[in-house]
Amino acid sequence: MSQTSEAALDKFTTDLLEQLAGGGDAPAQLRAGIEALAAAARDAQATAPIVALFRALREAKAGAGLGHEAFGLSRADLEALARRHAAIDEHGVTVGGRAGRALDIIAQANPRVADYLARKDEEAPSGIELWDTIQENQARIRKALGLDEATWNSFGGQLANAINDVQTLARCIDLPADTIRDVTRVTGRYRMRLTPYYASLIRPGVVNDPVLLQSVPTGEMVDNVGEELPPVASDHSPARLVDQFYPRVVAVKVTNICAMYCTHCLRIAHIGSADRTFSKAAYQEAIDYIAANPAIRDVLITGGDAFMLPNASLKWLLDKLDAIDHVRMKRLGTRVPVTTPQRVDNELLDILEASNERGPVRVVTQINTAQEITPVSKDAFRRISRRVMAVLNQAVLMRGINDSRIKMWKLCETIQEAYVRPYYVFNCSYRNPQYTHMRVPIEKGRDIVESMYGNISGDAVPRYIAAAGGKVPLHRDNVVRREGGAVVLRKPWSGEETVYPDALPGLYDNDADFAFNKYGKERS
């Protein structure tokens, strides 16, 4: 007898065989079906026919109480098939592990995502899925603004025709009269700007469309009351243009200009009343501060929006940073690839790639809804991702925009497919009372983010963060309690508790005999 046939069966398989034991009087049709499966299993050069037989036997036992002997199969027959399964499988997976456990685990897990799969495309459609509607919107807006195709497809054309006032907005988007009056109240105090391209992402007839909520201000911005804290980082600016919360990381705010002014902007005070870029002398002061502080390793170029700088200015800044030996990482903060993807041209990509060759460049963007990913923005991110170390997303959790499992899961999966890695989800800031109506309770955010674990790809799960004098993680502690030398962990996706043995403290604390420490103590 071969070694395979003599091999001991694992516990998964012996447990399964015990479950299948017994006889009975099987109906002819059922018996014929299982006999056919048994014949296929005996002749199989694959594992699937063997698994199919064992699953059918399980169903017969569970449903009709019929054991394997009811179908003319002995325990020895099943053991032989079990050994055949293990011999065929490249990793030695047993039929008990597969038919008795793994398929059950999958069957139990699938309902966790069934609701999401059924609802995601209707409740949180991406811009790719809405592309036909978006193209209709673009044709309507182009006509309203008198734009030809070349102007629409150019970065300069998008900026020159940005929607800055209520009258232009009303020509491009059908809004009720009372909405127009409210927006007029807000724009008397705060700036509004959205590009024609971004306006085309708004779905007509959807009252609280997530793109509309992000780009067109409502009356709450002036009606919300509360204490407005000093501008973010006003007490963390050690040098001109520089913000510094951490010893090894600084941000340089190189402009206050964005292609679109978001209705939840953390830097509302920085935006001011007019667009500004700064003098080379101001940039040089920031560079000098970074050069004089060797602890600084990571520099974020932000604003405003880093991609709103001319290519020549961006290249100058990156060249200066690359000349500082202790600056090893560079980041560029931008929302342009979703608001004005026409900006991403070959010259910009060449600048990014050249700096990335000298030291890693990461592009950090903000995408808050799957609706912002269109074929055009996806292509922009794809081209950027070929030239830099990574493209990362920092979303903001906001009411009506992404504050449900379906919306946030769809966002994270969609941007991952668009070559962007989910990085952070920020709880909408408490600093500005203007955005009180947009905020989401911390606990709801925890539930949403932690529901992702075990249900979507691991590197599509972002960290949940509060901006509170730095980035403070908001994940709950999944260590429930200690039991002797183990901890009990809670699986956030299911609530199930599992025992996880901890490191042995006596062994861990004994450095004297750790690894190479134990050698060289004998003397001749």
Coordinates of C-alpha atoms in Angstrom, one line a residue:
M1 CA 0.0 0.0 0.0
S2 CA 1.3 3.5 -0.8
Q3 CA 2.4 6.1 1.7
T4 CA -0.5 8.2 0.7
S5 CA -3.1 5.6 1.4
E6 CA -1.6 4.9 4.8
A7 CA -1.3 8.6 5.8
A8 CA -3.2 9.5 9.0
L9 CA -6.3 11.6 8.5
D10 CA -6.4 15.0 10.1
K11 CA -9.0 15.9 12.8
F12 CA -11.0 18.0 10.3
T13 CA -11.5 14.9 8.2
T14 CA -12.2 12.4 11.0
D15 CA -14.8 14.9 12.4
L16 CA -16.4 15.1 9.0
L17 CA -16.5 11.3 8.6
E18 CA -18.1 11.0 12.0
Q19 CA -20.8 13.4 10.9
L20 CA -21.5 11.3 7.8
A21 CA -21.7 8.0 9.5
G22 CA -24.9 5.9 9.4
G23 CA -27.3 4.3 7.0
G24 CA -30.9 4.6 6.0
D25 CA -33.2 4.1 3.1
A26 CA -32.3 6.6 0.4
P27 CA -34.8 7.6 -2.3
A28 CA -33.8 6.2 -5.7
Q29 CA -33.3 9.6 -7.3
L30 CA -31.1 10.9 -4.4
R31 CA -29.1 7.6 -4.3
A32 CA -28.5 7.7 -8.1
G33 CA -27.3 11.3 -7.8
I34 CA -24.8 10.6 -5.1
E35 CA -23.6 7.4 -6.8
A36 CA -22.8 9.4 -9.8
L37 CA -20.9 11.9 -7.7
A38 CA -19.0 9.0 -6.1
A39 CA -18.0 7.6 -9.5
A40 CA -16.8 11.0 -10.6
A41 CA -14.8 11.4 -7.4
R42 CA -13.1 8.0 -7.7
D43 CA -11.9 8.8 -11.3
A44 CA -11.1 12.5 -10.6
Q45 CA -7.7 14.0 -11.1
A46 CA -9.0 17.2 -9.4
T47 CA -10.2 18.0 -5.9
A48 CA -13.6 19.5 -6.9
P49 CA -15.5 16.2 -7.6
I50 CA -14.3 14.8 -4.3
V51 CA -15.5 17.9 -2.5
A52 CA -18.8 17.8 -4.3
L53 CA -19.4 14.2 -3.1
F54 CA -18.7 15.1 0.5
R55 CA -20.8 18.2 0.4
A56 CA -23.7 16.2 -1.0
L57 CA -23.3 13.6 1.7
R58 CA -23.4 16.3 4.3
E59 CA -26.6 17.7 2.9
A60 CA -28.2 14.3 2.8
K61 CA -27.3 13.7 6.5
A62 CA -28.5 17.2 7.6
G63 CA -31.6 17.2 5.5
A64 CA -32.8 13.5 5.6
G65 CA -30.7 12.0 8.2
L66 CA -29.1 9.6 5.7
G67 CA -25.5 8.4 6.4
H68 CA -23.0 7.3 3.8
E69 CA -24.0 3.6 4.0
A70 CA -27.4 4.6 2.6
F71 CA -25.6 5.2 -0.7
G72 CA -23.4 2.1 -0.7
L73 CA -20.3 3.9 0.5
S74 CA -18.2 2.5 3.3
R75 CA -16.0 4.3 5.8
A76 CA -13.0 2.8 4.0
D77 CA -14.3 4.2 0.6
L78 CA -14.5 7.7 2.1
E79 CA -11.1 7.5 3.8
A80 CA -9.6 6.5 0.4
L81 CA -11.2 9.5 -1.3
A82 CA -10.0 11.8 1.5
R83 CA -6.5 10.6 1.1
R84 CA -6.8 11.1 -2.7
H85 CA -7.9 14.7 -2.1
A86 CA -5.0 15.5 0.1
A87 CA -2.6 13.9 -2.4
I88 CA -3.9 15.9 -5.3
D89 CA -4.0 19.2 -3.5
E90 CA -0.7 21.1 -3.9
H91 CA -0.8 22.3 -0.3
G92 CA -2.1 19.1 1.2
V93 CA -5.4 20.7 2.2
T94 CA -7.7 17.9 3.3
V95 CA -11.3 17.3 2.3
G96 CA -12.3 17.8 6.0
G97 CA -10.6 21.2 6.0
R98 CA -12.2 22.2 2.7
A99 CA -15.7 20.5 2.7
G100 CA -16.1 20.4 6.4
R101 CA -14.8 23.9 7.4
A102 CA -13.6 26.3 4.7
L103 CA -16.7 26.3 2.6
D104 CA -18.8 26.7 5.7
I105 CA -16.7 29.7 6.8
I106 CA -17.2 31.3 3.4
A107 CA -20.9 30.6 3.4
Q108 CA -21.2 32.3 6.8
A109 CA -19.1 35.2 5.7
N110 CA -20.8 36.0 2.4
P111 CA -23.9 37.5 4.0
R112 CA -21.7 40.2 5.6
V113 CA -21.1 41.7 2.1
A114 CA -24.4 40.6 0.4
D115 CA -26.2 43.8 1.3
Y116 CA -23.3 45.9 0.1
L117 CA -23.0 44.1 -3.2
A118 CA -26.7 44.5 -3.8
R119 CA -26.9 48.2 -3.0
K120 CA -23.5 49.8 -3.7
D121 CA -23.9 50.8 -7.3
E122 CA -27.3 52.4 -6.7
E123 CA -26.5 54.1 -3.4
A124 CA -22.9 55.1 -4.2
P125 CA -22.3 55.0 -7.9
S126 CA -18.9 55.9 -9.1
G127 CA -18.2 58.5 -11.8
I128 CA -17.3 55.6 -14.1
E129 CA -20.8 54.1 -13.7
L130 CA -22.4 57.5 -14.1
W131 CA -20.2 58.5 -17.1
D132 CA -23.1 58.7 -19.6
T133 CA -24.9 61.1 -17.4
I134 CA -21.8 63.1 -16.7
Q135 CA -21.2 63.5 -20.5
E136 CA -24.7 64.7 -20.9
N137 CA -24.0 67.2 -18.1
Q138 CA -20.8 68.3 -19.7
A139 CA -22.6 69.0 -23.0
R140 CA -25.2 71.1 -21.2
I141 CA -22.6 73.1 -19.2
R142 CA -20.3 73.6 -22.2
K143 CA -23.3 75.1 -24.0
A144 CA -24.3 77.3 -21.1
L145 CA -20.8 78.7 -20.8
G146 CA -20.0 78.8 -24.5
L147 CA -17.0 76.5 -24.3
D148 CA -15.6 74.5 -27.2
E149 CA -14.1 71.1 -26.7
A150 CA -10.5 72.3 -26.7
T151 CA -11.2 74.8 -23.9
W152 CA -13.1 72.2 -21.9
N153 CA -10.2 69.8 -22.1
S154 CA -7.5 72.3 -21.0
F155 CA -6.5 73.2 -17.5
G156 CA -6.4 76.9 -18.3
G157 CA -9.9 76.7 -19.9
Q158 CA -11.3 75.0 -16.8
L159 CA -9.8 77.7 -14.5
A160 CA -10.7 80.6 -16.7
N161 CA -14.3 79.4 -16.7
A162 CA -14.6 78.4 -13.1
I163 CA -18.0 78.9 -11.5
N164 CA -17.4 81.7 -8.9
D165 CA -20.8 83.3 -8.6
V166 CA -24.4 82.3 -8.2
Q167 CA -25.5 83.6 -11.5
T168 CA -23.1 81.3 -13.4
L169 CA -24.0 78.5 -11.1
A170 CA -27.7 78.8 -11.9
R171 CA -26.9 78.6 -15.6
C172 CA -25.0 75.4 -15.1
I173 CA -27.0 73.6 -12.4
D174 CA -30.8 73.6 -12.0
L175 CA -31.4 74.7 -8.4
P176 CA -34.6 75.9 -6.7
A177 CA -35.0 79.7 -6.2
D178 CA -34.7 79.4 -2.4
T179 CA -31.4 77.5 -2.8
I180 CA -30.1 80.3 -5.0
R181 CA -31.0 82.9 -2.4
D182 CA -29.2 80.9 0.4
V183 CA -26.1 80.3 -1.7
T184 CA -26.1 84.1 -2.4
R185 CA -26.1 84.8 1.3
V186 CA -23.1 82.5 1.9
T187 CA -21.0 83.8 -1.1
G188 CA -21.3 87.3 0.3
R189 CA -19.0 86.1 3.1
Y190 CA -17.1 83.0 1.7
R191 CA -15.6 82.2 -1.6
M192 CA -17.2 79.7 -3.9
R193 CA -15.4 78.1 -6.9
L194 CA -15.9 74.9 -8.8
T195 CA -14.6 74.0 -12.2
P196 CA -17.0 73.2 -15.0
Y197 CA -15.6 69.7 -15.0
Y198 CA -16.4 69.2 -11.3
A199 CA -19.8 70.7 -11.8
S200 CA -20.6 68.1 -14.4
L201 CA -20.2 65.3 -11.8
I202 CA -23.3 66.6 -10.0
R203 CA -26.3 64.4 -10.7
P204 CA -29.4 66.4 -11.7
G205 CA -32.4 65.9 -9.5
V206 CA -30.5 64.4 -6.5
V207 CA -31.2 66.8 -3.7
N208 CA -28.2 66.1 -1.6
D209 CA -25.8 64.9 -4.3
P210 CA -22.4 64.3 -2.6
V211 CA -20.5 66.3 -5.2
L212 CA -23.0 69.2 -4.8
L213 CA -22.6 69.1 -1.0
Q214 CA -18.9 69.4 -1.3
S215 CA -18.8 72.3 -3.8
V216 CA -21.9 74.5 -3.3
P217 CA -22.3 76.1 0.1
T218 CA -25.6 76.2 1.9
G219 CA -27.1 78.6 4.4
E220 CA -25.7 76.6 7.4
M221 CA -22.3 78.0 6.7
V222 CA -23.4 81.4 7.9
D223 CA -26.2 80.3 10.3
N224 CA -24.1 77.9 12.4
V225 CA -22.9 79.5 15.5
G226 CA -20.0 78.7 17.8
E227 CA -16.5 79.6 18.6
E228 CA -14.2 79.7 15.7
L229 CA -10.7 78.6 16.8
P230 CA -7.6 80.3 15.5
P231 CA -6.6 79.2 12.0
V232 CA -5.2 75.6 11.9
A233 CA -1.5 75.5 12.7
S234 CA -1.3 79.2 13.6
D235 CA 0.5 78.1 16.8
H236 CA 2.6 75.5 15.0
S237 CA 4.4 77.7 12.4
P238 CA 8.1 78.0 13.4
A239 CA 9.0 79.7 10.1
R240 CA 7.5 81.5 7.1
L241 CA 5.0 79.3 5.2
V242 CA 5.9 76.3 7.5
D243 CA 3.6 74.3 9.7
Q244 CA 5.2 71.7 12.0
F245 CA 3.4 69.4 14.4
Y246 CA 6.1 66.6 14.5
P247 CA 9.9 66.8 14.8
R248 CA 10.6 65.0 11.5
V249 CA 7.7 66.2 9.4
V250 CA 6.9 69.7 8.1
A251 CA 4.3 71.2 5.7
V252 CA 5.0 74.1 3.5
K253 CA 1.9 76.0 2.4
V254 CA 3.0 77.3 -1.0
T255 CA -0.2 78.9 -2.1
N256 CA -3.8 79.5 -1.0
I257 CA -5.2 78.7 -4.5
C258 CA -7.4 75.6 -5.2
A259 CA -9.2 74.8 -8.4
M260 CA -12.3 74.3 -6.2
Y261 CA -13.0 75.6 -2.7
C262 CA -14.6 72.8 -0.7
T263 CA -17.5 73.5 1.6
H264 CA -15.7 71.7 4.4
C265 CA -12.2 73.3 4.0
L266 CA -10.1 73.1 7.2
R267 CA -8.1 76.1 6.0
I268 CA -11.0 78.4 5.3
A269 CA -9.2 81.3 6.9
H270 CA -6.1 80.6 4.8
I271 CA -8.1 80.9 1.6
G272 CA -8.9 84.5 2.2
S273 CA -10.6 86.7 -0.3
A274 CA -8.1 86.5 -3.2
D275 CA -5.8 84.0 -4.9
R276 CA -2.2 84.3 -3.9
T277 CA 1.1 82.7 -4.7
F278 CA 4.2 83.8 -2.8
S279 CA 7.5 85.3 -3.6
K280 CA 10.6 83.2 -4.1
A281 CA 12.1 84.9 -1.0
A282 CA 9.2 83.5 1.1
Y283 CA 9.8 80.0 -0.3
Q284 CA 13.5 80.3 0.3
E285 CA 12.9 81.1 4.0
A286 CA 10.9 77.9 4.3
I287 CA 13.7 76.0 2.5
D288 CA 16.3 77.6 4.8
Y289 CA 14.4 76.5 7.9
I290 CA 14.2 72.9 6.6
A291 CA 17.9 72.9 5.7
A292 CA 18.9 74.1 9.1
N293 CA 17.0 71.4 11.0
P294 CA 18.5 68.0 10.2
A295 CA 15.8 66.1 12.2
I296 CA 13.3 67.0 9.4
R297 CA 13.0 64.0 7.1
D298 CA 9.6 64.4 5.4
V299 CA 8.3 67.6 3.7
L300 CA 4.7 68.1 2.5
I301 CA 4.1 70.7 -0.2
T302 CA 0.6 71.9 0.2
G303 CA -1.6 75.0 0.2
G304 CA -4.2 75.5 -1.1
D305 CA -3.2 72.9 -3.7
A306 CA 0.4 72.0 -4.7
F307 CA -0.6 71.3 -8.2
M308 CA -1.9 74.8 -8.6
L309 CA 1.7 76.0 -8.7
P310 CA 3.2 76.5 -12.2
N311 CA 5.4 73.6 -13.3
A312 CA 8.5 75.8 -13.0
S313 CA 7.8 76.7 -9.4
L314 CA 7.0 73.2 -8.4
K315 CA 10.2 72.0 -10.1
W316 CA 12.2 74.7 -8.3
L317 CA 10.8 73.6 -4.9
L318 CA 11.4 69.9 -5.5
D319 CA 14.9 70.6 -6.7
K320 CA 15.7 72.6 -3.5
L321 CA 14.3 69.9 -1.3
D322 CA 16.3 67.2 -3.2
A323 CA 19.4 69.2 -2.5
I324 CA 19.0 68.8 1.2
D325 CA 20.5 65.6 2.3
H326 CA 18.3 64.9 5.3
V327 CA 15.1 65.4 3.4
R328 CA 14.3 61.8 2.3
M329 CA 10.6 62.0 1.6
K330 CA 8.5 64.5 -0.3
R331 CA 4.7 64.8 -0.5
L332 CA 2.5 66.9 -2.7
G333 CA -1.0 67.6 -1.4
T334 CA -3.6 68.1 -4.2
R335 CA -7.2 67.7 -5.0
V336 CA -6.7 68.7 -8.6
P337 CA -6.8 65.2 -10.1
V338 CA -10.5 64.9 -9.2
T339 CA -11.5 68.6 -9.6
T340 CA -9.4 69.4 -12.7
P341 CA -7.7 66.3 -14.0
Q342 CA -6.8 68.2 -17.2
R343 CA -3.8 69.6 -15.1
V344 CA -2.0 66.3 -15.2
D345 CA 0.2 66.8 -18.3
N346 CA 3.5 65.2 -19.4
E347 CA 5.6 68.1 -18.1
L348 CA 4.2 67.8 -14.6
L349 CA 4.6 64.0 -14.7
D350 CA 8.2 64.4 -15.8
I351 CA 8.9 66.7 -12.9
L352 CA 7.4 64.3 -10.4
E353 CA 9.4 61.4 -11.9
A354 CA 12.7 63.2 -11.9
S355 CA 12.3 64.1 -8.2
N356 CA 11.1 60.6 -7.4
E357 CA 14.3 59.2 -8.9
R358 CA 16.3 61.3 -6.3
G359 CA 14.1 60.4 -3.4
P360 CA 10.5 59.1 -2.9
V361 CA 7.6 61.3 -3.9
R362 CA 4.1 60.7 -2.7
V363 CA 1.0 62.4 -4.0
V364 CA -1.6 62.8 -1.4
T365 CA -5.1 63.6 -2.6
Q366 CA -8.6 64.0 -1.2
I367 CA -11.4 61.9 -2.7
N368 CA -14.6 61.7 -0.6
T369 CA -17.0 59.8 -2.8
A370 CA -16.8 57.2 -5.5
Q371 CA -18.6 59.7 -7.7
E372 CA -15.4 61.7 -8.1
I373 CA -13.7 58.8 -9.9
T374 CA -14.5 59.1 -13.6
P375 CA -12.6 57.6 -16.6
V376 CA -10.7 60.9 -16.8
S377 CA -9.7 61.2 -13.1
K378 CA -8.8 57.5 -13.0
D379 CA -6.6 57.9 -16.0
A380 CA -4.9 60.9 -14.3
F381 CA -4.2 58.8 -11.2
R382 CA -3.0 55.9 -13.3
R383 CA -0.4 58.1 -15.0
I384 CA 0.7 59.7 -11.8
S385 CA 1.1 56.3 -10.1
R386 CA 3.6 55.3 -12.8
R387 CA 5.9 58.2 -11.9
V388 CA 5.9 58.4 -8.0
M389 CA 6.3 56.1 -5.1
A390 CA 2.6 56.2 -4.1
V391 CA -0.7 58.0 -4.5
L392 CA -2.5 58.2 -1.1
N393 CA -6.0 59.4 -0.2
Q394 CA -7.1 61.4 2.8
A395 CA -10.9 61.4 2.9
V396 CA -13.0 63.4 5.2
L397 CA -16.0 61.7 6.9
M398 CA -19.0 63.9 6.2
R399 CA -22.7 63.7 6.6
G400 CA -24.6 62.8 3.5
I401 CA -21.5 62.3 1.5
N402 CA -19.8 59.1 2.8
D403 CA -21.3 58.4 6.2
S404 CA -22.5 54.9 5.7
R405 CA -20.8 51.5 5.2
I406 CA -22.0 51.3 1.7
K407 CA -20.7 54.7 0.7
M408 CA -17.4 54.4 2.4
W409 CA -16.7 50.8 1.3
K410 CA -17.5 51.8 -2.3
L411 CA -15.3 54.9 -2.0
C412 CA -12.3 52.8 -0.8
E413 CA -12.7 50.0 -3.3
T414 CA -13.2 52.5 -6.2
I415 CA -10.1 54.6 -5.4
Q416 CA -8.0 51.5 -4.9
E417 CA -9.1 50.4 -8.4
A418 CA -8.1 53.9 -9.6
Y419 CA -4.5 53.4 -8.4
V420 CA -5.0 55.3 -5.2
R421 CA -4.4 53.8 -1.8
P422 CA -6.9 54.7 1.0
Y423 CA -4.7 56.3 3.8
Y424 CA -6.7 58.4 6.2
V425 CA -10.4 59.1 7.0
F426 CA -10.6 62.3 9.0
N427 CA -13.5 63.1 11.2
C428 CA -14.8 66.4 10.0
S429 CA -13.1 69.1 12.0
Y430 CA -14.6 70.8 15.1
R431 CA -12.4 73.9 14.6
N432 CA -14.8 75.7 12.3
P433 CA -18.5 76.2 13.3
Q434 CA -19.3 76.8 9.7
Y435 CA -19.2 73.0 9.1
T436 CA -21.1 71.8 12.2
H437 CA -23.9 70.4 10.0
M438 CA -21.4 68.3 8.1
R439 CA -19.9 66.5 11.1
V440 CA -20.5 62.8 11.9
P441 CA -20.3 61.3 15.4
I442 CA -17.0 59.7 16.2
E443 CA -18.6 56.4 17.1
K444 CA -20.4 56.1 13.7
G445 CA -17.1 56.7 12.0
R446 CA -15.5 53.9 14.1
D447 CA -18.3 51.5 13.1
I448 CA -17.9 52.3 9.4
V449 CA -14.2 52.0 9.3
E450 CA -13.9 48.9 11.5
S451 CA -16.7 47.2 9.4
M452 CA -14.2 47.1 6.6
Y453 CA -11.8 44.7 8.3
G454 CA -12.3 41.2 6.9
N455 CA -14.8 42.4 4.3
I456 CA -12.7 44.4 1.8
S457 CA -9.0 44.3 0.8
G458 CA -6.7 45.0 3.7
D459 CA -4.8 47.8 2.0
A460 CA -8.1 49.4 1.1
V461 CA -8.9 50.0 4.8
P462 CA -7.9 53.6 5.9
R463 CA -6.9 54.8 9.3
Y464 CA -9.6 56.7 11.2
I465 CA -8.1 60.0 12.4
A466 CA -9.0 63.2 14.2
A467 CA -7.1 66.4 13.5
A468 CA -6.5 67.7 17.0
G469 CA -3.1 69.3 17.3
G470 CA -1.8 66.5 15.1
K471 CA -3.3 63.3 13.8
V472 CA -4.9 61.3 16.6
P473 CA -6.1 57.7 15.8
L474 CA -9.8 57.0 16.6
H475 CA -9.9 53.2 16.4
R476 CA -11.3 51.5 19.4
D477 CA -9.2 49.0 21.3
N478 CA -9.9 45.5 20.2
V479 CA -8.2 43.9 23.2
V480 CA -11.1 43.0 25.4
R481 CA -9.4 41.4 28.4
R482 CA -6.6 39.3 29.6
E483 CA -7.0 35.6 30.5
G484 CA -3.9 34.3 32.1
G485 CA -1.1 34.4 29.5
A486 CA -3.4 35.3 26.7
V487 CA -5.5 38.2 25.5
V488 CA -9.0 38.1 24.2
L489 CA -9.4 40.0 21.0
R490 CA -12.6 41.2 19.4
K491 CA -12.9 40.8 15.6
P492 CA -14.3 44.2 14.5
W493 CA -16.1 42.9 11.5
S494 CA -18.2 40.3 13.4
G495 CA -17.9 41.0 17.1
E496 CA -16.6 37.5 17.6
E497 CA -14.0 37.0 20.4
T498 CA -10.9 34.9 20.0
V499 CA -8.1 34.0 22.4
Y500 CA -4.7 35.1 21.4
P501 CA -1.7 33.8 23.4
D502 CA 0.6 36.6 24.4
A503 CA 4.4 36.5 24.4
L504 CA 5.8 34.7 27.5
P505 CA 6.9 37.5 29.9
G506 CA 9.7 35.4 31.5
L507 CA 11.2 34.5 28.2
Y508 CA 10.7 38.0 26.7
D509 CA 12.4 39.7 29.7
N510 CA 15.4 37.4 29.6
D511 CA 17.8 39.3 27.4
A512 CA 20.9 37.5 28.7
D513 CA 20.2 34.4 26.6
F514 CA 18.4 36.1 23.7
A515 CA 19.7 35.2 20.2
F516 CA 23.5 35.9 19.9
N517 CA 23.7 37.0 23.5
K518 CA 24.0 33.4 24.6
Y519 CA 27.1 32.7 22.6
G520 CA 30.7 33.3 23.6
K521 CA 30.2 32.7 27.3
E522 CA 32.3 29.5 27.4
R523 CA 35.9 29.9 28.1
S524 CA 38.6 27.3 27.2

